[in-house]
Tab-separated table of C-alpha atoms in Angstrom:
chain	number	residue	atom	x	y	z
A	1	UNK	CA	6.883	35.734	-11.126
A	2	UNK	CA	7.268	39.280	-9.713
A	3	UNK	CA	3.561	39.958	-10.214
A	4	UNK	CA	2.602	36.580	-8.697
A	5	UNK	CA	4.621	37.145	-5.502
A	6	UNK	CA	3.432	40.759	-5.173
A	7	UNK	CA	-0.213	39.726	-5.354
A	8	UNK	CA	0.273	36.885	-2.840
A	9	UNK	CA	1.684	39.431	-0.398
A	10	UNK	CA	-1.085	41.940	-1.084
A	11	UNK	CA	-4.071	39.557	-0.749
A	12	UNK	CA	-2.863	37.514	2.215
A	13	UNK	CA	-6.270	36.510	3.626
A	14	UNK	CA	-7.674	35.416	0.257
A	15	UNK	CA	-4.734	33.159	-0.562
A	16	UNK	CA	-4.444	31.980	3.036
A	17	UNK	CA	-7.953	30.539	2.801
A	18	UNK	CA	-7.187	28.866	-0.522
A	19	UNK	CA	-3.936	27.523	0.922
A	20	UNK	CA	-5.744	26.130	3.962
A	21	UNK	CA	-8.062	24.114	1.738
A	22	UNK	CA	-5.115	22.849	-0.298
A	23	UNK	CA	-3.304	21.819	2.903
A	24	UNK	CA	-6.338	19.895	4.175
A	25	UNK	CA	-6.864	18.093	0.844
A	26	UNK	CA	-3.175	17.174	0.489
A	27	UNK	CA	-3.010	16.132	4.145
A	28	UNK	CA	-6.000	13.854	3.656
A	29	UNK	CA	-4.376	12.330	0.562
A	30	UNK	CA	-1.208	11.472	2.504
A	31	UNK	CA	-3.098	10.132	5.524
A	32	UNK	CA	-5.318	7.847	3.432
A	33	UNK	CA	-2.310	6.723	1.386
A	34	UNK	CA	-0.452	5.800	4.557
A	35	UNK	CA	-3.456	3.887	5.876
A	36	UNK	CA	-3.874	2.096	2.533
A	37	UNK	CA	-0.232	0.996	2.581
A	38	UNK	CA	-0.470	0.026	6.229
A	39	UNK	CA	-3.573	-2.085	5.674
A	40	UNK	CA	-1.946	-3.641	2.606
A	41	UNK	CA	1.101	-4.631	4.650
A	42	UNK	CA	-1.028	-5.969	7.503
A	43	UNK	CA	-3.072	-7.992	5.029
A	44	UNK	CA	-0.310	-9.363	2.832
A	45	UNK	CA	3.207	-8.428	3.999
A	46	UNK	CA	4.162	-12.110	4.302
A	47	UNK	CA	3.454	-12.640	0.580
A	48	UNK	CA	4.827	-9.262	-0.501
A	49	UNK	CA	8.179	-9.950	1.169
A	50	UNK	CA	8.585	-13.450	-0.275
A	51	UNK	CA	11.485	-13.894	-2.659
A	52	UNK	CA	9.334	-15.590	-5.288
A	53	UNK	CA	7.982	-14.637	-8.715
A	54	UNK	CA	5.166	-17.153	-9.103
A	55	UNK	CA	3.172	-19.704	-7.149
A	56	UNK	CA	2.027	-23.148	-8.206
A	57	UNK	CA	-1.452	-23.985	-6.985
A	58	UNK	CA	-3.978	-26.732	-7.453
A	59	UNK	CA	-6.115	-26.096	-10.507
A	60	UNK	CA	-9.827	-25.279	-10.146
A	61	UNK	CA	-9.493	-23.647	-6.713
A	62	UNK	CA	-9.968	-20.085	-8.024
A	63	UNK	CA	-6.416	-19.210	-6.913
A	64	UNK	CA	-7.429	-19.483	-3.247
A	65	UNK	CA	-4.457	-20.473	-1.105
A	66	UNK	CA	-6.573	-21.970	1.660
A	67	UNK	CA	-8.260	-24.344	-0.835
A	68	UNK	CA	-5.143	-25.572	-2.616
A	69	UNK	CA	-3.577	-28.953	-1.828
A	70	UNK	CA	-0.671	-30.397	-3.795
A	71	UNK	CA	1.133	-33.732	-3.355
A	72	UNK	CA	4.709	-33.242	-2.171
A	73	UNK	CA	5.895	-35.075	-5.305
A	74	UNK	CA	4.792	-32.023	-7.281
A	75	UNK	CA	7.702	-30.090	-5.770
A	76	UNK	CA	10.274	-32.283	-7.557
A	77	UNK	CA	8.338	-32.006	-10.827
A	78	UNK	CA	8.322	-28.218	-10.569
A	79	UNK	CA	12.031	-28.054	-9.709
A	80	UNK	CA	12.892	-30.107	-12.786
A	81	UNK	CA	10.710	-28.004	-15.111
A	82	UNK	CA	12.219	-25.745	-17.763
A	83	UNK	CA	12.635	-22.136	-16.695
A	84	UNK	CA	12.449	-22.777	-12.947
A	85	UNK	CA	15.394	-21.351	-11.035
A	86	UNK	CA	14.172	-22.397	-7.584
A	87	UNK	CA	11.099	-23.793	-5.852
A	88	UNK	CA	10.039	-24.256	-2.234
A	89	UNK	CA	6.990	-25.894	-0.671
A	90	UNK	CA	4.653	-23.725	1.375
A	91	UNK	CA	1.860	-24.872	3.646
A	92	UNK	CA	-0.800	-22.463	4.915
A	93	UNK	CA	-3.744	-22.607	7.300
A	94	UNK	CA	-5.581	-20.357	9.747
A	95	UNK	CA	-5.667	-21.398	13.380
A	96	UNK	CA	-6.198	-20.235	16.937
A	97	UNK	CA	-3.437	-20.669	19.500
A	98	UNK	CA	-4.017	-20.722	23.251
A	99	UNK	CA	-1.231	-19.581	25.530
A	100	UNK	CA	-0.677	-22.456	27.936
A	101	UNK	CA	-1.564	-21.651	31.504
A	102	UNK	CA	-3.727	-18.682	30.566
A	103	UNK	CA	-7.063	-17.989	28.884
A	104	UNK	CA	-5.362	-15.916	26.190
A	105	UNK	CA	-6.280	-16.856	22.587
A	106	UNK	CA	-4.749	-15.492	19.401
A	107	UNK	CA	-5.823	-15.999	15.798
A	108	UNK	CA	-2.806	-16.671	13.578
A	109	UNK	CA	-1.905	-17.788	10.082
A	110	UNK	CA	0.455	-20.733	9.967
A	111	UNK	CA	3.075	-20.877	7.220
A	112	UNK	CA	5.098	-24.055	6.866
A	113	UNK	CA	8.268	-24.172	4.806
A	114	UNK	CA	11.841	-25.437	4.697
A	115	UNK	CA	13.874	-23.792	7.466
A	116	UNK	CA	16.848	-23.567	5.094
A	117	UNK	CA	14.969	-22.496	1.938
A	118	UNK	CA	14.477	-19.050	0.428
A	119	UNK	CA	11.050	-18.735	2.090
A	120	UNK	CA	12.464	-19.134	5.604
A	121	UNK	CA	11.714	-16.099	7.828
A	122	UNK	CA	14.403	-13.623	8.794
A	123	UNK	CA	15.126	-14.120	12.501
A	124	UNK	CA	15.402	-10.914	14.551
A	125	UNK	CA	15.403	-12.574	17.985
A	126	UNK	CA	16.055	-16.118	19.155
A	127	UNK	CA	16.643	-18.885	16.610
A	128	UNK	CA	14.886	-20.576	13.707
A	129	UNK	CA	12.892	-23.800	13.850
A	130	UNK	CA	14.327	-27.146	12.787
A	131	UNK	CA	13.173	-29.203	9.795
A	132	UNK	CA	13.161	-32.439	11.800
A	133	UNK	CA	11.956	-31.378	15.237
A	134	UNK	CA	8.197	-30.862	15.452
A	135	UNK	CA	7.021	-28.261	17.933
A	136	UNK	CA	9.278	-25.248	17.387
A	137	UNK	CA	7.781	-22.120	15.819
A	138	UNK	CA	8.919	-18.640	14.796
A	139	UNK	CA	6.311	-15.934	15.365
A	140	UNK	CA	5.846	-12.434	14.017
A	141	UNK	CA	7.060	-9.810	16.477
A	142	UNK	CA	3.541	-8.324	16.727
A	143	UNK	CA	2.819	-11.136	19.193
A	144	UNK	CA	5.377	-9.599	21.545
A	145	UNK	CA	3.030	-6.626	21.931
A	146	UNK	CA	0.371	-9.072	23.147
A	147	UNK	CA	2.673	-10.418	25.858
A	148	UNK	CA	4.218	-13.422	24.100
A	149	UNK	CA	7.927	-14.162	24.505
A	150	UNK	CA	10.505	-16.776	23.566
A	151	UNK	CA	9.908	-20.006	25.458
A	152	UNK	CA	6.128	-19.602	25.705
A	153	UNK	CA	4.084	-22.709	24.939
A	154	UNK	CA	1.144	-22.321	22.574
A	155	UNK	CA	-1.571	-24.925	22.085
A	156	UNK	CA	-3.288	-25.335	18.727
A	157	UNK	CA	-6.998	-25.176	19.528
A	158	UNK	CA	-8.157	-27.631	16.864
A	159	UNK	CA	-5.574	-30.398	17.323
A	160	UNK	CA	-4.339	-29.816	20.873
A	161	UNK	CA	-0.708	-29.917	19.676
A	162	UNK	CA	1.788	-27.895	21.722
A	163	UNK	CA	4.301	-25.545	20.146
A	164	UNK	CA	7.132	-23.507	21.645
A	165	UNK	CA	8.189	-20.061	20.435
A	166	UNK	CA	11.925	-20.249	19.670
A	167	UNK	CA	12.304	-17.019	17.699
A	168	UNK	CA	10.690	-13.906	16.310
A	169	UNK	CA	10.568	-12.463	12.805
A	170	UNK	CA	9.134	-9.142	11.570
A	171	UNK	CA	6.730	-7.765	8.950
A	172	UNK	CA	4.943	-11.084	8.532
A	173	UNK	CA	1.160	-10.752	8.398
A	174	UNK	CA	-1.526	-12.467	6.366
A	175	UNK	CA	-5.198	-11.524	6.194
A	176	UNK	CA	-4.730	-9.145	9.165
A	177	UNK	CA	-3.348	-11.903	11.399
A	178	UNK	CA	0.241	-12.499	12.561
A	179	UNK	CA	2.104	-15.283	10.763
A	180	UNK	CA	3.642	-18.198	12.645
A	181	UNK	CA	6.285	-20.276	10.855
A	182	UNK	CA	6.956	-23.962	11.436
A	183	UNK	CA	8.331	-26.921	9.504
A	184	UNK	CA	6.194	-28.800	6.985
A	185	UNK	CA	5.997	-31.960	9.084
A	186	UNK	CA	4.489	-30.109	12.046
A	187	UNK	CA	1.975	-28.333	9.810
A	188	UNK	CA	0.888	-31.581	8.163
A	189	UNK	CA	0.247	-33.093	11.582
A	190	UNK	CA	-2.247	-30.416	12.656
A	191	UNK	CA	-3.977	-29.712	9.341
A	192	UNK	CA	-7.358	-31.487	9.438
A	193	UNK	CA	-7.652	-31.409	5.628
A	194	UNK	CA	-4.515	-33.490	5.124
A	195	UNK	CA	-4.971	-36.239	7.715
A	196	UNK	CA	-1.186	-36.691	7.946
A	197	UNK	CA	-0.759	-37.076	4.173
A	198	UNK	CA	2.413	-35.822	2.492
A	199	UNK	CA	1.032	-32.668	0.885
A	200	UNK	CA	1.443	-28.899	0.875
A	201	UNK	CA	-0.688	-25.898	-0.090
A	202	UNK	CA	1.398	-24.261	-2.791
A	203	UNK	CA	4.888	-24.047	-4.252
A	204	UNK	CA	6.740	-20.725	-4.421
A	205	UNK	CA	8.745	-20.493	-7.630
A	206	UNK	CA	11.663	-18.376	-8.778
A	207	UNK	CA	11.573	-18.257	-12.569
A	208	UNK	CA	14.552	-17.623	-14.820
A	209	UNK	CA	14.529	-14.157	-16.328
A	210	UNK	CA	12.890	-14.097	-19.736
A	211	UNK	CA	10.674	-17.112	-19.102
A	212	UNK	CA	6.956	-16.632	-19.677
A	213	UNK	CA	5.882	-18.470	-16.562
A	214	UNK	CA	4.338	-21.754	-17.679
A	215	UNK	CA	4.727	-25.287	-16.386
A	216	UNK	CA	3.618	-27.473	-19.257
A	217	UNK	CA	5.341	-30.540	-17.830
A	218	UNK	CA	3.262	-30.517	-14.600
A	219	UNK	CA	-0.386	-31.534	-14.812
A	220	UNK	CA	-3.385	-30.419	-12.729
A	221	UNK	CA	-1.697	-27.266	-11.475
A	222	UNK	CA	-2.002	-23.543	-12.123
A	223	UNK	CA	0.903	-21.116	-12.174
A	224	UNK	CA	0.017	-17.622	-10.920
A	225	UNK	CA	2.038	-14.467	-10.368
A	226	UNK	CA	2.722	-12.890	-6.994
A	227	UNK	CA	0.275	-10.104	-7.807
A	228	UNK	CA	-2.449	-12.644	-8.553
A	229	UNK	CA	-1.677	-14.335	-5.259
A	230	UNK	CA	-2.076	-11.010	-3.444
A	231	UNK	CA	-5.372	-10.292	-5.184
A	232	UNK	CA	-6.710	-13.672	-4.073
A	233	UNK	CA	-6.223	-12.899	-0.366
A	234	UNK	CA	-9.705	-12.471	1.167
A	235	UNK	CA	-10.664	-8.791	1.209
A	236	UNK	CA	-7.332	-7.523	-0.175
A	237	UNK	CA	-8.607	-6.404	-3.584
A	238	UNK	CA	-11.775	-4.814	-2.204
A	239	UNK	CA	-9.938	-3.038	0.607
A	240	UNK	CA	-7.230	-1.581	-1.619
A	241	UNK	CA	-9.718	-0.738	-4.378
A	242	UNK	CA	-11.857	1.307	-2.003
A	243	UNK	CA	-8.921	3.277	-0.609
A	244	UNK	CA	-7.429	3.854	-4.077
A	245	UNK	CA	-10.772	5.187	-5.303
A	246	UNK	CA	-10.908	7.581	-2.348
A	247	UNK	CA	-7.413	8.884	-3.153
A	248	UNK	CA	-8.298	9.305	-6.838
A	249	UNK	CA	-11.417	11.317	-5.937
A	250	UNK	CA	-9.349	13.518	-3.644
A	251	UNK	CA	-7.081	14.407	-6.575
A	252	UNK	CA	-10.125	15.213	-8.703
A	253	UNK	CA	-11.646	17.301	-5.891
A	254	UNK	CA	-8.372	19.190	-5.473
A	255	UNK	CA	-8.334	20.027	-9.193
A	256	UNK	CA	-11.955	21.255	-9.183
A	257	UNK	CA	-11.597	23.286	-5.989
A	258	UNK	CA	-8.510	25.080	-7.252
A	259	UNK	CA	-10.043	25.619	-10.681
A	260	UNK	CA	-13.141	27.248	-9.161
A	261	UNK	CA	-11.207	29.411	-6.712
A	262	UNK	CA	-8.797	30.806	-9.263
A	263	UNK	CA	-11.533	31.242	-11.867
A	264	UNK	CA	-13.568	33.334	-9.429
A	265	UNK	CA	-10.468	35.368	-8.552
A	266	UNK	CA	-9.803	35.879	-12.270
A	267	UNK	CA	-13.362	37.161	-12.793
A	268	UNK	CA	-12.898	39.594	-9.914
A	269	UNK	CA	-9.711	40.905	-11.493
A	270	UNK	CA	-11.068	41.213	-15.042
A	271	UNK	CA	-10.730	44.989	-15.027
A	272	UNK	CA	-7.187	44.775	-13.672
A	273	UNK	CA	-6.155	42.328	-16.370
A	274	UNK	CA	-7.816	44.562	-18.952
A	275	UNK	CA	-5.823	47.570	-17.818
A	276	UNK	CA	-2.604	45.520	-17.876
A	277	UNK	CA	-3.374	44.361	-21.408
A	278	UNK	CA	-4.054	47.950	-22.436
A	279	UNK	CA	-0.625	48.868	-21.035
A	280	UNK	CA	0.993	46.168	-23.166
A	281	UNK	CA	0.980	43.041	-20.974
A	282	UNK	CA	0.708	39.922	-23.102
A	283	UNK	CA	-1.445	36.867	-22.469
A	284	UNK	CA	1.745	34.895	-21.869
A	285	UNK	CA	2.903	37.283	-19.152
A	286	UNK	CA	-0.449	37.131	-17.346
A	287	UNK	CA	-0.567	33.350	-17.720
A	288	UNK	CA	2.872	33.053	-16.121
A	289	UNK	CA	1.642	35.177	-13.246
A	290	UNK	CA	-1.358	32.930	-12.555
A	291	UNK	CA	0.620	29.696	-12.925
A	292	UNK	CA	3.332	31.190	-10.710
A	293	UNK	CA	0.806	31.939	-7.983
A	294	UNK	CA	-0.588	28.407	-8.144
A	295	UNK	CA	2.883	26.859	-8.193
A	296	UNK	CA	4.167	28.788	-5.185
A	297	UNK	CA	0.966	28.198	-3.232
A	298	UNK	CA	0.933	24.476	-4.064
A	299	UNK	CA	4.595	23.915	-3.128
A	300	UNK	CA	4.182	25.641	0.245
A	301	UNK	CA	0.890	23.883	1.037
A	302	UNK	CA	2.163	20.431	0.035
A	303	UNK	CA	5.290	20.921	2.163
A	304	UNK	CA	3.134	21.880	5.164
A	305	UNK	CA	0.824	18.875	4.633
A	306	UNK	CA	3.801	16.483	4.445
A	307	UNK	CA	5.138	17.891	7.718
A	308	UNK	CA	1.691	17.531	9.331
A	309	UNK	CA	1.424	13.926	8.085
A	310	UNK	CA	4.731	12.877	9.587
A	311	UNK	CA	3.884	14.813	12.738
A	312	UNK	CA	0.560	13.053	13.249
A	313	UNK	CA	2.250	9.639	13.043
A	314	UNK	CA	3.756	10.300	16.482
A	315	UNK	CA	0.323	10.547	18.096
A	316	UNK	CA	-1.340	7.689	16.216
A	317	UNK	CA	-2.429	4.677	18.285
A	318	UNK	CA	0.167	1.916	18.582
A	319	UNK	CA	-1.801	-0.668	16.639
A	320	UNK	CA	-2.940	1.563	13.778
A	321	UNK	CA	-1.582	0.254	10.446
A	322	UNK	CA	0.149	3.243	8.855
A	323	UNK	CA	3.026	3.066	6.400
A	324	UNK	CA	4.173	5.930	4.177
A	325	UNK	CA	7.368	5.591	2.180
A	326	UNK	CA	9.467	8.531	1.012
A	327	UNK	CA	9.035	7.502	-2.630
A	328	UNK	CA	5.239	7.561	-2.285
A	329	UNK	CA	5.330	10.979	-0.633
A	330	UNK	CA	7.419	12.344	-3.519
A	331	UNK	CA	5.155	10.697	-6.105
A	332	UNK	CA	1.925	12.058	-4.603
A	333	UNK	CA	3.484	15.494	-4.009
A	334	UNK	CA	4.330	15.744	-7.706
A	335	UNK	CA	0.835	14.577	-8.646
A	336	UNK	CA	-0.739	17.181	-6.370
A	337	UNK	CA	1.495	19.850	-7.879
A	338	UNK	CA	0.498	18.817	-11.412
A	339	UNK	CA	-3.194	18.717	-10.451
A	340	UNK	CA	-2.897	22.186	-8.927
A	341	UNK	CA	-1.375	23.640	-12.087
A	342	UNK	CA	-3.975	21.902	-14.253
A	343	UNK	CA	-6.671	23.447	-12.090
A	344	UNK	CA	-5.509	26.891	-13.147
A	345	UNK	CA	-5.960	26.238	-16.882
A	346	UNK	CA	-9.576	27.441	-16.818
A	347	UNK	CA	-8.360	30.782	-15.477
A	348	UNK	CA	-5.764	31.002	-18.255
A	349	UNK	CA	-8.491	30.507	-20.837
A	350	UNK	CA	-10.553	33.297	-19.256
A	351	UNK	CA	-7.590	35.676	-19.230
A	352	UNK	CA	-6.893	35.032	-22.915
A	353	UNK	CA	-10.482	36.068	-23.756
A	354	UNK	CA	-10.395	39.370	-21.859
A	355	UNK	CA	-10.712	42.372	-24.135
A	356	UNK	CA	-8.762	45.346	-22.845
A	357	UNK	CA	-11.265	47.992	-24.022
A	358	UNK	CA	-14.338	46.194	-22.627
A	359	UNK	CA	-12.584	45.380	-19.368
A	360	UNK	CA	-11.822	49.019	-18.576
A	361	UNK	CA	-15.371	50.091	-19.415
A	362	UNK	CA	-14.876	51.876	-22.739
A	363	UNK	CA	-17.406	51.583	-25.536
A	364	UNK	CA	-16.090	50.409	-28.883
């Protein structure tokens, strides 16, 4: 470690340039990761936050929530099935609401469920809707940024039905639109596919631990996991797949860049390593020196990139979806550190092959 620190101090410009590249790569990894998580939350936070393990959907609808329609009687069948700890009906549809008295229009996703069930939204302002009274809704707090407030009247564009905002919830988005909660009766009245029939879109299920997740006693339905439900959201899988691939390539690029830089530096120092070997330095000692340099450089650069990432969040636009948890930062920091060390392995191989006599220019 003494040799590693001494060389870092001696060749400041060389390692400063390498460190700058490492900072930029790590910074890009954290920024893209934050955007990926932010887009994921904006696309599916309403499903991600649901206290449910599985969802019961109509069979032969390719697990698409907007295509599924189940008779309300199915809810009782599911609740009485073996292995089911709890079940709640959930209605879903996309709609456009007009703010009464203005020309303002907002695209929303409507979720309908029991106001007293485990799918009911957490109220952060105002009150919840009522199961019997049609017309009260709870909206995601992102609508407050668009000028909506408690007491505003919204008109459903397709049916002309009026609704009043009675409360706000948070972190409820679906397919990049804010979620509006109401009771099942109100949702059935405005859904053109139902024509006032007693039906719902899906049933959220809490399974007993240890159960495999099957409903053999209920016919014409499909039981899917929460992850499968998320993957079926339009654009979710493609969006997350693209961003994940970008992050993976950044890790690969980081490994190659570091490998090339340190290999070139090792070639430049061949004579020095040869002299050190002639003086008795072992391959292990030289390897520790190289790994020590990479480790110190990587730790400092990753720490700087983390600080830059959190700093840039303060100047990001208000509506930009960005979410970066501490656990993810730690996980990616460790991965970057591992990738950095792995990138130095090529240099270690080169050092082990250096012949002391040839390196210092003597003829055997």
